[in-house]
Short mmCIF file of C-alpha atoms in Angstrom, two decimals:
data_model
loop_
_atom_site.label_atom_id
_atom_site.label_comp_id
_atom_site.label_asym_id
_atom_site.label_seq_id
_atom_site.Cartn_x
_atom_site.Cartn_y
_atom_site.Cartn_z
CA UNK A 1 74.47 153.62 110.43
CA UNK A 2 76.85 155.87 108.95
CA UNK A 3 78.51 152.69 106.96
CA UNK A 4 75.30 151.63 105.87
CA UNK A 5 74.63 155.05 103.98
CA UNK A 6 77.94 154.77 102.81
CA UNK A 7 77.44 151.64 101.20
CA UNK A 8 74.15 152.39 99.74
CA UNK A 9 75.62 155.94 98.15
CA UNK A 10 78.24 153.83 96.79
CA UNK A 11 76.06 151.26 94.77
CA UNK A 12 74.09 154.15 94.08
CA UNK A 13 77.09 155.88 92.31
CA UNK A 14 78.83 152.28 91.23
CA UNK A 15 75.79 149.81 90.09
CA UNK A 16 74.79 151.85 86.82
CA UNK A 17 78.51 151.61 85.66
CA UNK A 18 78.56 148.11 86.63
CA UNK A 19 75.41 147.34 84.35
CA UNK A 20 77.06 149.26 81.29
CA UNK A 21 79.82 147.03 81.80
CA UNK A 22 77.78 144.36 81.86
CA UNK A 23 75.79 145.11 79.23
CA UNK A 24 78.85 146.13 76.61
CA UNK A 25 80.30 142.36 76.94
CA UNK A 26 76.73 140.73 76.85
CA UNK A 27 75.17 139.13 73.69
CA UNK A 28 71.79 140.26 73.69
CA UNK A 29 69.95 142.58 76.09
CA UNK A 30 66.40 142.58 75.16
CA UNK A 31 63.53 142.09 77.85
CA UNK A 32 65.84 140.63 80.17
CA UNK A 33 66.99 141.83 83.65
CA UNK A 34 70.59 140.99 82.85
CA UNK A 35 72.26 140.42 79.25
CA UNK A 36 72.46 136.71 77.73
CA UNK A 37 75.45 135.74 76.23
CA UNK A 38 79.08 137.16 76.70
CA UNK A 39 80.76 138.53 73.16
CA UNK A 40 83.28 141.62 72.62
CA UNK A 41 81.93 142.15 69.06
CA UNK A 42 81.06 145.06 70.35
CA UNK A 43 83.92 146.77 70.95
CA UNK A 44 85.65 145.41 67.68
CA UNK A 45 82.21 147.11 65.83
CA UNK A 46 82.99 150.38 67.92
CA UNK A 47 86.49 150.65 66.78
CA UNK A 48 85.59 149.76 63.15
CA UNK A 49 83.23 153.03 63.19
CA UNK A 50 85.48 155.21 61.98
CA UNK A 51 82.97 158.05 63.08
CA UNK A 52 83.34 157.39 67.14
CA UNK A 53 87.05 157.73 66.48
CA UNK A 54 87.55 160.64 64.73
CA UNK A 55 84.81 161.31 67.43
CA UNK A 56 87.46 160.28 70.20
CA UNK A 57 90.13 162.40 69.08
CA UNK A 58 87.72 165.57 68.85
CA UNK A 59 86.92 164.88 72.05
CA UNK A 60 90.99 164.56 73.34
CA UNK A 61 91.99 167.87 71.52
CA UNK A 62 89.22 169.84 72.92
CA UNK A 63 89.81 169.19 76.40
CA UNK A 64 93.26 169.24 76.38
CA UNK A 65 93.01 172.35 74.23
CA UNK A 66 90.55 173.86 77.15
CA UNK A 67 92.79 172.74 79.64
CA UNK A 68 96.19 174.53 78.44
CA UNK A 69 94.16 177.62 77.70
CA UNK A 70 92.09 177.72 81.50
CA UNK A 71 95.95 177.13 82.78
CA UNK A 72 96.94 180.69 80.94
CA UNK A 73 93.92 182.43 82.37
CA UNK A 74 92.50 181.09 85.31
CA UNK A 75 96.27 181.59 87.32
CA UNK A 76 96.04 185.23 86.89
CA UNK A 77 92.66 185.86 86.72
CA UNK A 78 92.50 184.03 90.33
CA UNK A 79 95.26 185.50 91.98
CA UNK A 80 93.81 189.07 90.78
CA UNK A 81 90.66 188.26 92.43
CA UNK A 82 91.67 187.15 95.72
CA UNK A 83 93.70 190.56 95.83
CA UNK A 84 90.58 192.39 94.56
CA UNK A 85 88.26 190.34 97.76
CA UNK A 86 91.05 191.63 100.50
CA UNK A 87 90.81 195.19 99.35
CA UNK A 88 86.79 194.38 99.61
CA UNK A 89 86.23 194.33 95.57
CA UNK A 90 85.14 190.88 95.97
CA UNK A 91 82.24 191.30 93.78
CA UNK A 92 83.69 190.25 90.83
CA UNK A 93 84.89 186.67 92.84
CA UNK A 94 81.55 186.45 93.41
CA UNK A 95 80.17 186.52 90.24
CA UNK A 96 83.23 183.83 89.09
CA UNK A 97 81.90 181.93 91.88
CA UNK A 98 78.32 181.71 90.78
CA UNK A 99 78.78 181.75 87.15
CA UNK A 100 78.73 177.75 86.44
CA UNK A 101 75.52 177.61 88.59
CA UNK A 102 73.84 180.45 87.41
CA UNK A 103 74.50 180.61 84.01
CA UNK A 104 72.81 177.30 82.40
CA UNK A 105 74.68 175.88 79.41
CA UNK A 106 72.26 176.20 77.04
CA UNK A 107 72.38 179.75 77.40
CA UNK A 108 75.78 180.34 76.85
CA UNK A 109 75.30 177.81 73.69
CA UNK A 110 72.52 179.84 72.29
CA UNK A 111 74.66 183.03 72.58
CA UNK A 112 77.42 181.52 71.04
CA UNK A 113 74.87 180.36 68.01
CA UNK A 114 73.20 183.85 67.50
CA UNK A 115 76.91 185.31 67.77
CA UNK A 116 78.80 183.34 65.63
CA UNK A 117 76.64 182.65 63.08
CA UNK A 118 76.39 185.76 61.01
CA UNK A 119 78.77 186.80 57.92
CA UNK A 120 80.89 188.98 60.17
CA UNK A 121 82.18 185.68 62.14
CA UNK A 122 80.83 182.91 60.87
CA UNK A 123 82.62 180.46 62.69
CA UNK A 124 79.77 178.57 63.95
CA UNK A 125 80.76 174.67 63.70
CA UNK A 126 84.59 175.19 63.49
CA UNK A 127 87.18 173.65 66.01
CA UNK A 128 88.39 177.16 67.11
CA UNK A 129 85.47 178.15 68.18
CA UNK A 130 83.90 174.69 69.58
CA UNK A 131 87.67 175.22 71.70
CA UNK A 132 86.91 178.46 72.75
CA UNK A 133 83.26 177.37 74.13
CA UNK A 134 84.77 174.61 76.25
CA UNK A 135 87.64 176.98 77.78
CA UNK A 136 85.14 179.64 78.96
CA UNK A 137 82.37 177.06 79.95
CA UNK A 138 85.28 175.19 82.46
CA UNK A 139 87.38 178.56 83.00
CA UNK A 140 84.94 179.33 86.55
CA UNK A 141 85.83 175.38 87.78
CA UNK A 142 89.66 175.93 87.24
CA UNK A 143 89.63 179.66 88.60
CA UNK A 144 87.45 178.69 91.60
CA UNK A 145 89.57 176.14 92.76
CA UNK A 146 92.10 178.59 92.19
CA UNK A 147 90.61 181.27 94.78
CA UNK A 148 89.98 178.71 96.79
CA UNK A 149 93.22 177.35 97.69
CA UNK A 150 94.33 181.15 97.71
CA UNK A 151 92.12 181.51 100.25
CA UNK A 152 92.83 179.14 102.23
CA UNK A 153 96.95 179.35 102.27
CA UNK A 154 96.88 183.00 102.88
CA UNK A 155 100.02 183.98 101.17
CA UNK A 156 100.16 187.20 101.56
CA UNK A 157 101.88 187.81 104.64
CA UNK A 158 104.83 185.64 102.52
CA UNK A 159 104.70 188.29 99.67
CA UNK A 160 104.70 191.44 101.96
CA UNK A 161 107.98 189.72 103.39
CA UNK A 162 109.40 189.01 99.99
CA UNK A 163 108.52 192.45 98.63
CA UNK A 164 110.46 193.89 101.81
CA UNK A 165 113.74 191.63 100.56
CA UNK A 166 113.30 193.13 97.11
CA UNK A 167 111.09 191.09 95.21
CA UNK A 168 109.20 191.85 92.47
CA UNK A 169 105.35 191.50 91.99
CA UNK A 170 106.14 188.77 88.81
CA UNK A 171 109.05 187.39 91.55
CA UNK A 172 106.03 187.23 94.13
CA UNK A 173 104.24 185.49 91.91
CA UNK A 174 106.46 182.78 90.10
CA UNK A 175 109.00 182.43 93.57
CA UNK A 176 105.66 182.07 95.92
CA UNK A 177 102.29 181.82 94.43
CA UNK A 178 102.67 179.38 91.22
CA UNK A 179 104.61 176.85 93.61
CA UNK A 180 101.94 177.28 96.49
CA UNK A 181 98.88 176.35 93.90
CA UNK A 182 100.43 173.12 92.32
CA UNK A 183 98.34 171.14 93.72
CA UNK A 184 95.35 172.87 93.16
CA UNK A 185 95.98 173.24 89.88
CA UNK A 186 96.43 169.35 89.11
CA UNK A 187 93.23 168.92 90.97
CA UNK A 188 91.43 171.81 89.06
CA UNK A 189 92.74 170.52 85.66
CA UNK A 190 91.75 167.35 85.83
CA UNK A 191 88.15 168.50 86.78
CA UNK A 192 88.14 170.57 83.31
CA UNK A 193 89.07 167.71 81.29
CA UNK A 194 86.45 165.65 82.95
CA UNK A 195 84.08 168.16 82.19
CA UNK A 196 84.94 168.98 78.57
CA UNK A 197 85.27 165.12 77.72
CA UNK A 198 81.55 164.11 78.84
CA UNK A 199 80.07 167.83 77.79
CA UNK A 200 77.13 167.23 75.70
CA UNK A 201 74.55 170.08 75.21
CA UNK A 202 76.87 172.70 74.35
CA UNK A 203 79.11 170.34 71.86
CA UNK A 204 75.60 169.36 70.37
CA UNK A 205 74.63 172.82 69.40
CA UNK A 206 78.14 174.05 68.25
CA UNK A 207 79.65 171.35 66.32
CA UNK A 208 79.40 170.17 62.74
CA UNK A 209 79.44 167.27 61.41
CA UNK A 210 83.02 167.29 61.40
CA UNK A 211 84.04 167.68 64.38
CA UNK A 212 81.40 166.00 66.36
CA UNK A 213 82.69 165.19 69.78
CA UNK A 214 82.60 161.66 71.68
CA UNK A 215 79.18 162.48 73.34
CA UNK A 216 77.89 163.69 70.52
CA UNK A 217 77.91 160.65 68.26
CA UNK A 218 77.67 158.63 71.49
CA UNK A 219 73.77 159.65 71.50
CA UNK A 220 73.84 157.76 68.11
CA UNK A 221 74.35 154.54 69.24
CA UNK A 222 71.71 154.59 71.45
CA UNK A 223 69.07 154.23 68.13
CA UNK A 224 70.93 150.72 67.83
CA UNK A 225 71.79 147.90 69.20
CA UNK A 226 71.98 148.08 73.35
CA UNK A 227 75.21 146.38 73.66
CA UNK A 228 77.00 148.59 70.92
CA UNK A 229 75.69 151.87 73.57
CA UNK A 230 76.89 150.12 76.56
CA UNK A 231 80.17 149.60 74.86
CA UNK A 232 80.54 153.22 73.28
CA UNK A 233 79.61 154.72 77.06
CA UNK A 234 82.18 152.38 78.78
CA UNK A 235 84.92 154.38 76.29
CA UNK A 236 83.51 157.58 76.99
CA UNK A 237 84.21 156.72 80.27
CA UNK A 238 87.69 155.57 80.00
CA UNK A 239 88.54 158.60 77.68
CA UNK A 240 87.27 160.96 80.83
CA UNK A 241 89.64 159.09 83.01
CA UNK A 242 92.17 159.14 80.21
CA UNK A 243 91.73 162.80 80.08
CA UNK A 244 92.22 163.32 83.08
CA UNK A 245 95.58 161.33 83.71
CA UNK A 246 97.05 162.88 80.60
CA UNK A 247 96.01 166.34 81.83
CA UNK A 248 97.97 165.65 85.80
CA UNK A 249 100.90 164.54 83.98
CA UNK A 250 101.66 167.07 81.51
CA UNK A 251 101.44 169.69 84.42
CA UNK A 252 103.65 167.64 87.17
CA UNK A 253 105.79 167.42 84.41
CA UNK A 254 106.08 171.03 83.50
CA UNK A 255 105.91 171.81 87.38
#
């Protein structure tokens, strides 16, 4: 029973990545349950569009961009919280907690637009700010994970015995803490670049023309042929798990 579910959630999850595959390598894919034909003129026609790869290194800088800045601020921000929840201020966790959930994306889009639009900052459409939008969208993932794991280890019986031996709080917190929430942090990183890579609603509304990211011009190709959008979602999803890898490495390497 239970592998039987299994196996259905897993074509569930797998088959629609399996037909894009499909799809990107066949020749024509009109009417037909399956594609006819097998080409890769596809591909060679995506990476002669110079558009999907400026598009592809928008894409890269952002969330790699997002993910060095969420490292800065979600490592304090998250250990201040989970000392705020044991003295019972957990309100603030709280509202961390529930902010990717309860806040829709749109929203925070449409604020950004009515904010940064104006002749005191217009910055609307610039890389900084398109940056800046993808750090504080992913910054609750990163610092919830984070909490989590804080949580869960319950350090602070180590720090009350290192603060008897002398230590300082910044001792506490590079000697015990940073080390205790490596992994965490690999696992919460890669889920931000993840994120930021296959973002589309608030990249739509904040770009220019530019510095249009992946998903973005991605929604182009769908106007075309259906082989051409098979093959430019196949890279979008490579890029994700590109993303992704690049973003573990960097921080094992730095660990």
């Amino acid at each position: 029973m239970i592998r039987g579910i299994s196996l259905v959630y897993g074509l569930y999850l797998l088959l629609p990545i399996a037909l894009l595959l499909v799809g990107s390598f066949g020749g024509n894919w009109t009417n037909t349950l399956l594609p006819t034909g097998i080409t890769g003129q596809w591909y060679v026609d995506l990476w002669l569009d110079t558009s999907f790869r400026k598009a592809f290194v928008s894409s890269l800088v952002v969330a790699m961009s997002a993910c060095a800045i969420n490292t800065l601020l979600a490592l304090p921000l998250a250990y201040a919280l989970y000392h705020g929840a044991r003295r019972g201020g957990s309100l603030a966790a709280r509202i961390v907690s529930a902010t990717p959930v309860a806040v829709p994306t749109i929203t925070l889009a449409f604020g950004y637009m009515i904010v940064f639009n104006t002749d005191i900052a217009p910055w609307l459409g610039s890389m900084p700010l398109l940056i800046a939008a993808h750090a504080i969208l992913t910054l609750p993932y990163l610092t919830n994970t984070l909490l989590t794991d804080l949580r869960h280890l319950d350090l602070g019986r180590l720090e009350q015995a290192a603060a008897t031996l002398g230590a300082s709080g910044w001792q506490q917190f590079t000697g015990i803490v940073l080390p205790s929430l490596r992994q965490s942090l690999i696992s919460g990183l890669v889920m931000v670049a993840a994120i930021s890579v296959g973002e589309f609603g608030l990249s739509n509304l904040l770009t220019s023309f530019q510095n249009r990211t992946y998903p973005v011009v991605l929604l182009q190709a769908f106007y075309g042929a259906t082989g051409f959008a098979c093959a430019a979602t196949v890279i979008l999803l490579v890029l994700a798990s590109a993303s992704a890898l690049l973003s573990s490495s960097l921080v094992k390497q730095r660990a």
